[in-house]
mmCIF file with all atom_site columns, C-alpha atoms in Angstrom:
data_model
loop_
_atom_site.group_PDB
_atom_site.id
_atom_site.type_symbol
_atom_site.label_atom_id
_atom_site.label_alt_id
_atom_site.label_comp_id
_atom_site.label_asym_id
_atom_site.label_entity_id
_atom_site.label_seq_id
_atom_site.pdbx_PDB_ins_code
_atom_site.Cartn_x
_atom_site.Cartn_y
_atom_site.Cartn_z
_atom_site.occupancy
_atom_site.B_iso_or_equiv
_atom_site.pdbx_formal_charge
_atom_site.auth_seq_id
_atom_site.auth_comp_id
_atom_site.auth_asym_id
_atom_site.auth_atom_id
_atom_site.pdbx_PDB_model_num
ATOM 1   C CA . TRP A 1 1   ? 13.681  15.646  7.201   1.00 71.00 ? 1   TRP A CA 1
ATOM 2   C CA . ASP A 1 2   ? 11.268  15.463  4.530   1.00 81.00 ? 2   ASP A CA 1
ATOM 3   C CA . ALA A 1 3   ? 7.765   15.968  4.959   1.00 86.00 ? 3   ALA A CA 1
ATOM 4   C CA . LEU A 1 4   ? 4.904   13.664  2.682   1.00 86.00 ? 4   LEU A CA 1
ATOM 5   C CA . THR A 1 5   ? 1.683   14.423  3.218   1.00 88.00 ? 5   THR A CA 1
ATOM 6   C CA . LEU A 1 6   ? -0.918  11.723  1.904   1.00 89.00 ? 6   LEU A CA 1
ATOM 7   C CA . ILE A 1 7   ? -4.478  13.106  1.334   1.00 89.00 ? 7   ILE A CA 1
ATOM 8   C CA . PHE A 1 8   ? -7.541  10.394  1.059   1.00 89.00 ? 8   PHE A CA 1
ATOM 9   C CA . PRO A 1 9   ? -10.105 11.341  -0.956  1.00 87.00 ? 9   PRO A CA 1
ATOM 10  C CA . GLY A 1 10  ? -13.393 12.535  0.706   1.00 83.00 ? 10  GLY A CA 1
ATOM 11  C CA . VAL A 1 11  ? -13.999 12.806  4.250   1.00 73.00 ? 11  VAL A CA 1
ATOM 12  C CA . HIS A 1 12  ? -14.343 9.059   5.603   1.00 78.00 ? 12  HIS A CA 1
ATOM 13  C CA . GLN A 1 13  ? -11.561 8.319   8.151   1.00 81.00 ? 13  GLN A CA 1
ATOM 14  C CA . HIS A 1 14  ? -9.057  5.127   7.334   1.00 84.00 ? 14  HIS A CA 1
ATOM 15  C CA . ASN A 1 15  ? -7.669  3.269   10.192  1.00 86.00 ? 15  ASN A CA 1
ATOM 16  C CA . ALA A 1 16  ? -4.357  2.254   7.839   1.00 87.00 ? 16  ALA A CA 1
ATOM 17  C CA . GLU A 1 17  ? -1.567  0.079   9.582   1.00 84.00 ? 17  GLU A CA 1
ATOM 18  C CA . SER A 1 18  ? 0.170   -0.778  6.180   1.00 91.00 ? 18  SER A CA 1
ATOM 19  C CA . LEU A 1 19  ? 2.577   0.880   3.772   1.00 92.00 ? 19  LEU A CA 1
ATOM 20  C CA . ILE A 1 20  ? 4.644   -0.420  0.580   1.00 93.00 ? 20  ILE A CA 1
ATOM 21  C CA . TYR A 1 21  ? 6.689   1.237   -1.751  1.00 92.00 ? 21  TYR A CA 1
ATOM 22  C CA . ASP A 1 22  ? 6.732   -0.316  -4.555  1.00 92.00 ? 22  ASP A CA 1
ATOM 23  C CA . PRO A 1 23  ? 10.717  0.096   -6.480  1.00 92.00 ? 23  PRO A CA 1
ATOM 24  C CA . LEU A 1 24  ? 9.475   -0.758  -9.961  1.00 91.00 ? 24  LEU A CA 1
ATOM 25  C CA . THR A 1 25  ? 7.117   1.648   -10.181 1.00 89.00 ? 25  THR A CA 1
ATOM 26  C CA . HIS A 1 26  ? 8.212   4.426   -7.384  1.00 89.00 ? 26  HIS A CA 1
ATOM 27  C CA . HIS A 1 27  ? 4.713   4.471   -6.011  1.00 90.00 ? 27  HIS A CA 1
ATOM 28  C CA . LEU A 1 28  ? 3.110   4.245   -1.899  1.00 91.00 ? 28  LEU A CA 1
ATOM 29  C CA . TYR A 1 29  ? 0.226   1.981   -1.196  1.00 93.00 ? 29  TYR A CA 1
ATOM 30  C CA . ILE A 1 30  ? -1.695  2.573   1.465   1.00 93.00 ? 30  ILE A CA 1
ATOM 31  C CA . ILE A 1 31  ? -3.824  -1.286  2.644   1.00 90.00 ? 31  ILE A CA 1
ATOM 32  C CA . SER A 1 32  ? -7.024  -0.063  4.903   1.00 88.00 ? 32  SER A CA 1
ATOM 33  C CA . ARG A 1 33  ? -7.110  -1.958  8.083   1.00 85.00 ? 33  ARG A CA 1
ATOM 34  C CA . ASP A 1 34  ? -10.424 -2.270  7.964   1.00 77.00 ? 34  ASP A CA 1
ATOM 35  C CA . ASP A 1 35  ? -11.686 -3.128  4.663   1.00 79.00 ? 35  ASP A CA 1
ATOM 36  C CA . GLY A 1 36  ? -8.569  -4.539  2.696   1.00 80.00 ? 36  GLY A CA 1
ATOM 37  C CA . SER A 1 37  ? -9.114  -0.773  0.491   1.00 86.00 ? 37  SER A CA 1
ATOM 38  C CA . VAL A 1 38  ? -6.092  -0.383  -1.894  1.00 89.00 ? 38  VAL A CA 1
ATOM 39  C CA . TRP A 1 39  ? -4.638  2.960   -2.165  1.00 91.00 ? 39  TRP A CA 1
ATOM 40  C CA . ARG A 1 40  ? -1.742  4.939   -4.329  1.00 92.00 ? 40  ARG A CA 1
ATOM 41  C CA . THR A 1 41  ? -0.448  7.917   -4.639  1.00 90.00 ? 41  THR A CA 1
ATOM 42  C CA . GLU A 1 42  ? -1.474  9.727   -7.978  1.00 86.00 ? 42  GLU A CA 1
ATOM 43  C CA . ARG A 1 43  ? 2.553   10.401  -8.814  1.00 83.00 ? 43  ARG A CA 1
ATOM 44  C CA . VAL A 1 44  ? 5.192   9.117   -8.330  1.00 81.00 ? 44  VAL A CA 1
ATOM 45  C CA . TRP A 1 45  ? 7.159   9.431   -5.590  1.00 72.00 ? 45  TRP A CA 1
ATOM 46  C CA . HIS A 1 46  ? 11.050  11.112  -5.953  1.00 71.00 ? 46  HIS A CA 1
ATOM 47  C CA . GLU A 1 47  ? 12.205  11.242  -2.359  1.00 67.00 ? 47  GLU A CA 1
ATOM 48  C CA . ALA A 1 48  ? 13.388  15.018  -2.329  1.00 68.00 ? 48  ALA A CA 1
ATOM 49  C CA . GLY A 1 49  ? 11.903  17.763  -0.859  1.00 75.00 ? 49  GLY A CA 1
ATOM 50  C CA . ASP A 1 50  ? 8.501   18.130  1.021   1.00 84.00 ? 50  ASP A CA 1
ATOM 51  C CA . ALA A 1 51  ? 5.475   16.860  -0.992  1.00 84.00 ? 51  ALA A CA 1
ATOM 52  C CA . THR A 1 52  ? 1.851   16.210  -0.785  1.00 88.00 ? 52  THR A CA 1
ATOM 53  C CA . MET A 1 53  ? 0.026   14.262  -2.567  1.00 89.00 ? 53  MET A CA 1
ATOM 54  C CA . LYS A 1 54  ? -3.110  12.481  -2.983  1.00 91.00 ? 54  LYS A CA 1
ATOM 55  C CA . LEU A 1 55  ? -4.212  8.859   -2.698  1.00 93.00 ? 55  LEU A CA 1
ATOM 56  C CA . VAL A 1 56  ? -6.472  7.095   -5.167  1.00 93.00 ? 56  VAL A CA 1
ATOM 57  C CA . GLN A 1 57  ? -8.013  3.681   -4.462  1.00 92.00 ? 57  GLN A CA 1
ATOM 58  C CA . VAL A 1 58  ? -6.251  1.229   -7.058  1.00 91.00 ? 58  VAL A CA 1
ATOM 59  C CA . GLY A 1 59  ? -8.614  -1.631  -5.346  1.00 86.00 ? 59  GLY A CA 1
ATOM 60  C CA . THR A 1 60  ? -9.402  -4.070  -2.384  1.00 82.00 ? 60  THR A CA 1
ATOM 61  C CA . LYS A 1 61  ? -7.312  -6.843  -0.746  1.00 70.00 ? 61  LYS A CA 1
ATOM 62  C CA . ARG A 1 62  ? -10.983 -8.875  0.255   1.00 63.00 ? 62  ARG A CA 1
ATOM 63  C CA . SER A 1 63  ? -10.839 -8.673  4.088   1.00 54.00 ? 63  SER A CA 1
ATOM 64  C CA . GLN A 1 64  ? -12.124 -11.137 5.891   1.00 59.00 ? 64  GLN A CA 1
ATOM 65  C CA . PRO A 1 65  ? -14.016 -10.567 8.819   1.00 57.00 ? 65  PRO A CA 1
ATOM 66  C CA . HIS A 1 66  ? -11.924 -10.397 12.366  1.00 63.00 ? 66  HIS A CA 1
ATOM 67  C CA . ARG A 1 67  ? -8.936  -10.988 9.810   1.00 76.00 ? 67  ARG A CA 1
ATOM 68  C CA . PRO A 1 68  ? -7.519  -6.518  9.427   1.00 84.00 ? 68  PRO A CA 1
ATOM 69  C CA . VAL A 1 69  ? -4.452  -5.753  7.938   1.00 87.00 ? 69  VAL A CA 1
ATOM 70  C CA . THR A 1 70  ? -1.762  -5.446  10.495  1.00 89.00 ? 70  THR A CA 1
ATOM 71  C CA . GLY A 1 71  ? 0.896   -4.993  8.106   1.00 92.00 ? 71  GLY A CA 1
ATOM 72  C CA . ALA A 1 72  ? 2.428   -5.864  4.486   1.00 94.00 ? 72  ALA A CA 1
ATOM 73  C CA . ASP A 1 73  ? 6.156   -5.527  2.680   1.00 95.00 ? 73  ASP A CA 1
ATOM 74  C CA . ILE A 1 74  ? 7.369   -5.993  -0.439  1.00 96.00 ? 74  ILE A CA 1
ATOM 75  C CA . SER A 1 75  ? 10.880  -7.308  -2.126  1.00 96.00 ? 75  SER A CA 1
ATOM 76  C CA . ARG A 1 76  ? 13.890  -5.224  -3.233  1.00 95.00 ? 76  ARG A CA 1
ATOM 77  C CA . ASP A 1 77  ? 12.986  -6.249  -7.025  1.00 94.00 ? 77  ASP A CA 1
ATOM 78  C CA . GLY A 1 78  ? 9.415   -5.398  -6.776  1.00 94.00 ? 78  GLY A CA 1
ATOM 79  C CA . ARG A 1 79  ? 8.186   -9.117  -7.020  1.00 95.00 ? 79  ARG A CA 1
ATOM 80  C CA . GLU A 1 80  ? 7.157   -10.434 -4.070  1.00 96.00 ? 80  GLU A CA 1
ATOM 81  C CA . VAL A 1 81  ? 4.671   -9.016  -2.237  1.00 94.00 ? 81  VAL A CA 1
ATOM 82  C CA . LEU A 1 82  ? 3.478   -10.120 1.956   1.00 94.00 ? 82  LEU A CA 1
ATOM 83  C CA . VAL A 1 83  ? 0.529   -8.612  3.277   1.00 90.00 ? 83  VAL A CA 1
ATOM 84  C CA . LYS A 1 84  ? 0.160   -9.598  7.847   1.00 90.00 ? 84  LYS A CA 1
ATOM 85  C CA . HIS A 1 85  ? -3.226  -10.192 9.293   1.00 86.00 ? 85  HIS A CA 1
ATOM 86  C CA . TYR A 1 86  ? -2.901  -11.089 13.145  1.00 85.00 ? 86  TYR A CA 1
ATOM 87  C CA . SER A 1 87  ? -2.838  -14.977 12.664  1.00 85.00 ? 87  SER A CA 1
ATOM 88  C CA . SER A 1 88  ? -1.603  -15.595 9.059   1.00 87.00 ? 88  SER A CA 1
ATOM 89  C CA . ILE A 1 89  ? 0.416   -14.398 5.832   1.00 91.00 ? 89  ILE A CA 1
ATOM 90  C CA . LEU A 1 90  ? -0.732  -14.183 2.681   1.00 89.00 ? 90  LEU A CA 1
ATOM 91  C CA . TYR A 1 91  ? 2.179   -14.024 -0.269  1.00 93.00 ? 91  TYR A CA 1
ATOM 92  C CA . TYR A 1 92  ? 1.625   -12.776 -3.520  1.00 92.00 ? 92  TYR A CA 1
ATOM 93  C CA . CYS A 1 93  ? 3.942   -13.033 -6.223  1.00 95.00 ? 93  CYS A CA 1
ATOM 94  C CA . ARG A 1 94  ? 4.080   -10.551 -8.945  1.00 92.00 ? 94  ARG A CA 1
ATOM 95  C CA . GLU A 1 95  ? 4.488   -11.508 -12.720 1.00 91.00 ? 95  GLU A CA 1
ATOM 96  C CA . PRO A 1 96  ? 6.600   -9.156  -15.071 1.00 86.00 ? 96  PRO A CA 1
ATOM 97  C CA . GLY A 1 97  ? 4.938   -5.877  -15.914 1.00 86.00 ? 97  GLY A CA 1
ATOM 98  C CA . GLU A 1 98  ? 2.088   -7.034  -13.325 1.00 87.00 ? 98  GLU A CA 1
ATOM 99  C CA . ASP A 1 99  ? 0.528   -4.289  -11.400 1.00 84.00 ? 99  ASP A CA 1
ATOM 100 C CA . LEU A 1 100 ? 0.233   -4.700  -7.774  1.00 81.00 ? 100 LEU A CA 1
#
């Protein structure tokens, strides 16, 4: 088994249940359950050997009160993204060349 260690900046802890791999950019993304902050690895992940990567905040998926993000997935071609809350699932269709 290879080990991948992801490091959030600062000392604040994040409660995240969503981890997705973008097949177009080869970055890993984490969506925080509580505040919807979106984090991405600073560099691409090549799947070989142990690695440690820093995470950078790249946005916020606007969470509504009592609607924490509980999961996410991305299609094999990287164009479609699902973000799950307890009682709903949001669908995003990504345009060619568009960042997550």
